[in-house]
Every structure is written in C-alpha cells, then in structure tokens.
CSV table of C-alpha atoms in Angstrom, one decimal:
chain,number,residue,atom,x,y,z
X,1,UNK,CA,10.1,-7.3,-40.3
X,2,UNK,CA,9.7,-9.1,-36.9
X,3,UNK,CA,7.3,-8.0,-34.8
X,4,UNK,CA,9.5,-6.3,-32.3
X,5,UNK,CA,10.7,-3.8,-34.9
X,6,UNK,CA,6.9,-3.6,-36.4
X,7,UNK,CA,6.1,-2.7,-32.4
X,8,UNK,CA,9.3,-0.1,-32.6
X,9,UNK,CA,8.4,1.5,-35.5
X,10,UNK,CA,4.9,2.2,-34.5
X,11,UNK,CA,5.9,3.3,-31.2
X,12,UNK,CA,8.3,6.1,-32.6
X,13,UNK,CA,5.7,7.7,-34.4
X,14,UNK,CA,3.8,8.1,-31.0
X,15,UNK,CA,3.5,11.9,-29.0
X,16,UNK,CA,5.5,11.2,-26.0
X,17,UNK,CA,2.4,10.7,-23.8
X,18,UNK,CA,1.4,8.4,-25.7
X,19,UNK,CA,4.8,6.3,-25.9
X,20,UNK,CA,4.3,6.0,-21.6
X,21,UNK,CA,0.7,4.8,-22.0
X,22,UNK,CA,2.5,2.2,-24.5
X,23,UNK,CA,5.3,1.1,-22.2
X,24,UNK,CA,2.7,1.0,-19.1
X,25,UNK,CA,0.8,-1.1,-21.3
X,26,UNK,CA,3.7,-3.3,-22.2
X,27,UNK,CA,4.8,-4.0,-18.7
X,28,UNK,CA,1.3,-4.5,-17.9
X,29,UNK,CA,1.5,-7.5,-20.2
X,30,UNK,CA,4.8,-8.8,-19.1
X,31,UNK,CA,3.2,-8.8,-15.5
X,32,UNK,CA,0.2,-11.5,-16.8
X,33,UNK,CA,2.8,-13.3,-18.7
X,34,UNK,CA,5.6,-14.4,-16.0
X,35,UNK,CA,3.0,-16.5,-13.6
X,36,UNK,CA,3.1,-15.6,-10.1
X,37,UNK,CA,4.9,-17.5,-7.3
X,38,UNK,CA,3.2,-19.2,-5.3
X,39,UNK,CA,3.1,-17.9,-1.7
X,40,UNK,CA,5.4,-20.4,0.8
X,41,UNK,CA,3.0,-21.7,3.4
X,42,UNK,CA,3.1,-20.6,7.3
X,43,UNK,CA,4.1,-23.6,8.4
X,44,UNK,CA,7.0,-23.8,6.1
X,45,UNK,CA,8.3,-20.5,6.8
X,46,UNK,CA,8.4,-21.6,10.6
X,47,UNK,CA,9.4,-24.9,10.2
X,48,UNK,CA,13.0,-24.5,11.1
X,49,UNK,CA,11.4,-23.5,14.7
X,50,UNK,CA,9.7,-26.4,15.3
X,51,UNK,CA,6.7,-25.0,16.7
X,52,UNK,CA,3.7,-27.2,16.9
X,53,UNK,CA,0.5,-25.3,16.2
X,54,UNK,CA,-2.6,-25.9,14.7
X,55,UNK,CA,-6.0,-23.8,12.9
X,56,UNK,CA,-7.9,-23.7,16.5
X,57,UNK,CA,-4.4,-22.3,17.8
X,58,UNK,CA,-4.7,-19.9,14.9
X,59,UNK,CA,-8.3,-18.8,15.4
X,60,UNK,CA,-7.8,-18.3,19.6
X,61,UNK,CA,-4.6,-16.1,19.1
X,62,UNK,CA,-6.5,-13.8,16.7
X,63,UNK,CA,-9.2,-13.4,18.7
X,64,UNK,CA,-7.4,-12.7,21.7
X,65,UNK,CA,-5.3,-10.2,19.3
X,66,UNK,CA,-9.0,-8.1,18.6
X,67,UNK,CA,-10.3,-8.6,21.0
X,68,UNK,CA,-11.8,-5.1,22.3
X,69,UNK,CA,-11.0,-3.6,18.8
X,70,UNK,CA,-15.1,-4.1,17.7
X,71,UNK,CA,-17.0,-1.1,16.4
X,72,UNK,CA,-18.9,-1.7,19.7
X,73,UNK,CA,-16.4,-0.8,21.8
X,74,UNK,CA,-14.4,2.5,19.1
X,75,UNK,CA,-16.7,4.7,21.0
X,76,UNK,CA,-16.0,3.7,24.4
X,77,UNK,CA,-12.3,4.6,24.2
C-alpha cells in the first residue's frame, strides 16, 4: 500500500469530527510545505510611476499622517 491509501484508510475509520480535525490538519501541512512568496518591494510596485522617494521621505509622511493621533491627545477630542 502507498501511503496515500494507508492515510485513506485510516481516515475512513474516523467519527466525522474527527475526519475535519484530519483535513484541517492536512491543509495545515500543505500550507508549511508550498514556501511563501516573497513580498514585491515598494519601490517595485511603484516603479512604473517614476517617483523618486527615499526612507527620510518615508519617515516625514508617516509622521505627518499621526500626527495628533497620540494617546496624549485621544482624550482631548
């Protein structure tokens, strides 16, 4: 027998419950198996608009995005 039928045949004789527990398990495993993909940078997404930016660039629109969301200020609003 090959281990997909060995895995079949065990799983058949499993209460229903336990069967999902089995296939969550499974899939599960297929998710560790198939590496993930790596996540495209920033700057090559927005390549194509040939905008010129750098970290610092980065860092002063953040701020300015929170700025006046602190804990200081929840209260004040």
């Amino acid at each position: 027998m090959i281990s997909e039928e060995v895995l079949l045949e065990k799983i058949k004789v499993l209460p229903p419950n336990l069967k999902q527990k089995a296939i969550d398990y499974v899939e599960s495993l297929q998710k560790k198996a198939v590496p993930s993909q790596k996540r495209k940078s920033y700057k090559g997404a927005l390549a194509h608009l040939n905008i010129k930016f750098n970290e610092q660039d980065l860092r002063e629109a953040r701020n300015e995005m929170w700025r006046g969301y602190t804990k200081d200020t929840e209260n004040e609003k």
